[in-house]
Coordinates of C-alpha atoms in Angstrom, one line a residue:
M270 CA 0.0 -0.1 -0.1
S271 CA 2.7 2.5 1.0
S272 CA 4.6 1.7 -2.5
T273 CA 1.5 2.5 -4.5
E274 CA 0.6 5.7 -2.3
G275 CA 3.9 7.2 -2.7
P276 CA 3.8 7.9 -6.5
S277 CA 0.2 9.3 -6.3
R278 CA 0.9 11.7 -3.4
A279 CA 4.0 13.0 -5.3
A280 CA 1.9 13.4 -8.4
D281 CA -0.5 15.5 -6.1
K282 CA 2.0 17.5 -4.8
S283 CA 3.9 18.6 -7.9
P284 CA 1.1 20.7 -9.3
R285 CA 0.9 22.4 -5.9
Q286 CA 4.6 22.9 -5.5
Q287 CA 4.5 24.4 -9.0
V288 CA 1.7 26.8 -7.8
D289 CA 3.5 27.7 -4.7
R290 CA 6.8 28.5 -6.6
L291 CA 5.1 30.7 -8.9
L292 CA 3.3 32.7 -6.1
V293 CA 6.4 32.7 -4.1
G294 CA 8.2 34.3 -7.1
M295 CA 5.8 37.2 -7.4
R296 CA 7.0 40.6 -6.3
W297 CA 3.6 42.1 -5.1
R298 CA 5.3 45.3 -4.1
R299 CA 5.4 46.3 -7.7
L300 CA 1.6 46.8 -7.4
E301 CA 2.3 49.9 -5.4
E302 CA 4.1 51.3 -8.3
P303 CA 2.3 53.4 -10.9
L304 CA 2.9 50.8 -13.8
G305 CA 1.6 48.0 -11.7
F306 CA -1.4 49.7 -10.0
I307 CA -2.6 51.2 -13.0
K308 CA -2.5 47.9 -14.8
V309 CA -4.7 46.4 -12.0
L310 CA -7.2 49.0 -12.8
Q311 CA -7.2 48.4 -16.3
W312 CA -8.0 44.9 -15.6
L313 CA -10.8 45.7 -13.2
F314 CA -12.4 48.2 -15.3
A315 CA -12.3 46.0 -18.5
I316 CA -14.4 43.4 -16.4
F317 CA -16.8 46.4 -15.6
A318 CA -17.0 47.5 -19.1
F319 CA -17.7 44.2 -21.0
G320 CA -19.8 42.9 -18.1
S321 CA -22.1 45.6 -17.8
C322 CA -22.6 45.8 -21.5
G323 CA -22.9 42.2 -22.5
S324 CA -25.3 41.4 -19.5
Y325 CA -27.7 44.1 -20.4
S326 CA -31.4 43.3 -21.1
G327 CA -34.5 45.4 -21.0
E328 CA -38.2 45.7 -22.1
T329 CA -40.5 48.0 -23.7
G330 CA -44.1 48.1 -24.3
A331 CA -47.5 49.6 -25.1
T332 CA -51.2 48.7 -24.6
V333 CA -53.7 48.6 -27.4
R334 CA -57.5 48.8 -26.8
C335 CA -59.5 48.0 -29.7
N336 CA -62.7 49.9 -30.5
N337 CA -64.6 46.6 -31.8
E338 CA -67.5 45.0 -30.0
A339 CA -65.4 42.9 -27.7
K340 CA -63.3 46.0 -26.6
D341 CA -60.2 43.8 -26.5
V342 CA -57.2 45.0 -24.6
S343 CA -53.8 43.9 -25.7
S344 CA -50.6 44.5 -23.7
I345 CA -47.4 44.2 -25.7
I346 CA -44.2 43.7 -24.1
V347 CA -41.1 43.5 -26.0
L348 CA -37.8 42.3 -24.5
F349 CA -34.4 43.2 -26.0
G350 CA -30.8 43.2 -25.0
Y351 CA -27.1 42.5 -26.1
P352 CA -26.1 42.3 -29.0
F353 CA -28.9 44.6 -29.8
R354 CA -30.0 43.1 -33.1
L355 CA -33.4 45.0 -32.6
N356 CA -34.5 44.0 -36.2
R357 CA -34.7 40.5 -35.0
V358 CA -36.8 40.9 -31.9
Q359 CA -40.5 40.2 -32.8
Y360 CA -43.8 41.1 -31.2
E361 CA -47.4 40.6 -32.2
M362 CA -49.5 43.7 -33.1
P363 CA -53.4 43.2 -32.7
L364 CA -55.3 44.1 -35.9
C365 CA -58.6 44.6 -33.9
D366 CA -60.7 43.0 -36.4
D367 CA -63.7 40.4 -35.9
D368 CA -61.3 37.5 -36.2
S369 CA -59.0 38.9 -33.4
T370 CA -55.9 38.1 -35.5
S371 CA -52.5 39.6 -34.9
K372 CA -49.5 40.7 -37.2
T373 CA -45.7 39.9 -36.3
M374 CA -43.6 42.9 -36.2
H375 CA -40.1 43.9 -35.5
L376 CA -38.1 46.6 -33.7
M377 CA -36.2 48.9 -35.9
G378 CA -32.4 49.0 -36.2
D379 CA -29.3 46.6 -36.0
F380 CA -26.9 48.1 -33.5
S381 CA -24.7 44.9 -32.7
A382 CA -21.6 46.4 -34.4
P383 CA -20.6 49.1 -31.7
A384 CA -21.9 46.8 -29.0
E385 CA -19.8 43.8 -30.0
F386 CA -16.8 45.8 -30.7
F387 CA -17.0 47.3 -27.3
V388 CA -17.4 44.1 -25.6
T389 CA -14.7 42.3 -27.7
L390 CA -12.3 45.2 -26.8
G391 CA -12.9 44.7 -23.1
I392 CA -12.3 41.1 -23.4
F393 CA -8.9 41.6 -25.1
S394 CA -8.1 44.3 -22.6
F395 CA -8.8 41.7 -19.7
F396 CA -6.7 38.9 -21.1
Y397 CA -3.7 41.3 -22.0
T398 CA -3.5 43.2 -18.7
M399 CA -3.7 40.0 -16.8
A400 CA -0.8 38.5 -18.9
A401 CA 1.0 41.9 -18.6
L402 CA 0.8 41.6 -14.9
V403 CA 2.0 38.1 -14.8
V404 CA 5.1 39.4 -16.8
Y405 CA 5.5 42.3 -14.6
L406 CA 5.3 40.6 -11.3
R407 CA 6.8 37.3 -12.1
F408 CA 9.4 37.8 -14.9
H409 CA 10.3 41.5 -14.2
N410 CA 14.0 40.7 -15.1
L411 CA 12.8 40.0 -18.6
Y412 CA 10.7 42.9 -18.7
S413 CA 13.8 45.1 -17.7
E414 CA 16.7 43.3 -19.5
N415 CA 14.9 42.6 -22.7
K416 CA 14.1 46.2 -24.3
R417 CA 11.7 44.5 -26.5
F418 CA 9.2 43.9 -23.9
P419 CA 8.7 47.7 -22.8
L420 CA 8.6 48.6 -26.7
V421 CA 5.8 46.2 -27.3
D422 CA 4.0 47.2 -24.1
F423 CA 4.2 50.8 -25.1
C424 CA 2.8 49.9 -28.7
V425 CA 0.1 47.9 -27.4
T426 CA -0.8 50.5 -24.9
V427 CA -1.1 53.2 -27.5
S428 CA -3.2 51.0 -29.6
F429 CA -5.6 50.1 -26.7
T430 CA -5.9 53.9 -26.0
F431 CA -7.1 54.7 -29.3
F432 CA -9.5 51.7 -29.7
W433 CA -11.1 52.4 -26.4
L434 CA -11.6 56.1 -27.5
V435 CA -13.2 54.9 -30.6
A436 CA -15.3 51.9 -28.9
A437 CA -16.7 54.2 -26.1
A438 CA -17.6 57.0 -28.5
A439 CA -19.4 54.6 -31.0
W440 CA -21.1 52.6 -28.2
G441 CA -22.5 56.0 -26.8
K442 CA -23.8 56.9 -30.0
G443 CA -25.3 53.4 -30.6
L444 CA -26.9 53.7 -27.2
T445 CA -28.5 56.9 -28.1
D446 CA -30.0 55.2 -31.2
I447 CA -31.1 52.3 -29.1
K448 CA -32.9 54.6 -26.7
G449 CA -34.7 56.2 -29.5
A450 CA -35.6 52.8 -31.3
T451 CA -36.8 51.2 -27.9
R452 CA -38.8 54.2 -26.6
P453 CA -42.7 53.3 -26.4
S454 CA -43.7 56.0 -28.4
S455 CA -41.5 54.6 -31.1
L456 CA -43.1 51.3 -30.7
T457 CA -46.8 52.7 -31.0
A458 CA -45.6 55.0 -34.0
A459 CA -44.6 51.8 -35.9
M460 CA -47.8 50.3 -35.4
S461 CA -50.4 50.9 -38.1
V462 CA -53.2 50.0 -35.9
C463 CA -52.6 53.0 -33.7
H464 CA -52.9 55.4 -36.4
G465 CA -56.5 54.6 -37.3
E466 CA -59.8 55.0 -35.5
E467 CA -60.2 51.2 -34.7
A468 CA -57.9 51.2 -31.6
V469 CA -56.4 53.4 -29.0
C470 CA -52.9 53.0 -28.3
S471 CA -51.0 54.1 -25.0
A472 CA -47.3 53.9 -24.3
G473 CA -45.9 51.6 -21.8
A474 CA -42.9 52.1 -19.3
T475 CA -39.7 53.5 -20.7
P476 CA -36.9 51.0 -20.5
S477 CA -34.3 51.3 -17.8
M478 CA -30.8 52.0 -19.4
G479 CA -28.9 52.5 -16.2
L480 CA -26.6 49.7 -16.7
A481 CA -25.9 50.6 -20.2
N482 CA -25.2 54.2 -19.5
I483 CA -22.7 52.9 -16.8
S484 CA -20.9 50.7 -19.5
V485 CA -20.4 53.8 -21.7
L486 CA -18.9 55.6 -18.6
F487 CA -16.7 52.7 -17.8
G488 CA -15.5 52.8 -21.5
F489 CA -14.2 56.2 -21.1
I490 CA -12.7 55.5 -17.9
N491 CA -10.8 52.7 -19.6
F492 CA -9.6 55.4 -22.3
F493 CA -8.2 57.6 -19.6
L494 CA -6.7 54.6 -17.5
W495 CA -4.7 53.5 -21.0
A496 CA -3.9 57.1 -21.9
G497 CA -2.4 57.8 -18.5
N498 CA -0.4 54.6 -18.6
C499 CA 1.4 55.4 -21.8
W500 CA 3.7 57.8 -20.1
F501 CA 4.6 55.0 -17.3
V502 CA 5.1 52.5 -20.0
F503 CA 7.3 55.0 -22.1
K504 CA 9.5 55.7 -19.1
E505 CA 10.5 51.8 -19.3
T506 CA 11.4 52.1 -23.1
P507 CA 14.9 52.8 -24.5
W508 CA 13.4 56.0 -26.2
H509 CA 13.0 57.6 -22.7
G510 CA 16.7 56.8 -21.8
Q511 CA 18.1 58.1 -25.0
G512 CA 16.2 61.5 -24.6
Q513 CA 17.9 61.9 -21.1
D514 CA 21.4 60.9 -22.5
Q515 CA 21.1 63.4 -25.2
D516 CA 20.0 66.1 -22.7
Q517 CA 22.9 65.1 -20.6
G518 CA 25.4 65.1 -23.3
Q519 CA 24.4 68.5 -24.4
G520 CA 24.4 70.0 -21.0
P521 CA 28.4 70.0 -20.5
S522 CA 28.9 71.1 -24.3
Q523 CA 26.9 74.1 -23.7
E524 CA 28.6 75.0 -20.3
S525 CA 32.1 74.6 -21.9
A526 CA 30.9 76.8 -24.8
A527 CA 29.8 79.6 -22.4
E528 CA 33.0 79.3 -20.5
Q529 CA 35.1 79.7 -23.4
G530 CA 33.0 82.7 -24.6
A531 CA 33.5 84.3 -21.1
V532 CA 37.4 83.8 -21.5
E533 CA 37.4 85.4 -24.9
K534 CA 35.8 88.3 -23.5
Q535 CA 38.3 88.8 -20.9

């Protein structure tokens, strides 16, 4: 029994030992530095951005009261959400005829492009910042000795800054259009039965867009975080060191030239 339990226990301990070694090698104090602290904020707000946008769902509706003999009253409730392909969302419009038939209608507009781009960018930001944190905390020697890592990090940071600005602005515009398309008054305006005398239509409750509004705010917060981090990442690149070396090299030459001019005047 002991001979069979030995290898199994060793096999069980080996993954744990590898995890322990990985955690022991982490330099958690680097999170107190601006480069590490901002990356943690980028990781968190990326989750908030794509989570709040991707999990949104709302409903709009209206009430149709027919003027026929039966005085039928129909409540229309339309559910919609991410990815906001509203032209695929169906609802039934009563025709207010003697047969009590209905007609299948759709909401107007397809706003999936800005919403999906926003969520996709948030997911990519989440994975990149997580990988960058692992390299920065566990393999910082590679980050400081190999100059390619800071250069790649700087280029990627600038790219994410630009993409977050585009994504937040596009999603903000798309959300404004979604609010107009899902407004109960827009729903009643699209139903032909509401324009005649055979029915009286009343708008329902306005959809709650609080979570979607917060997602736009998170998008702009991500933009400012990535834009602010550009400077701290740039300081790790060789370009920042070259600029300092040039300034130091020009300083003594300018001072020596000034001293020589003073001597010549004397």
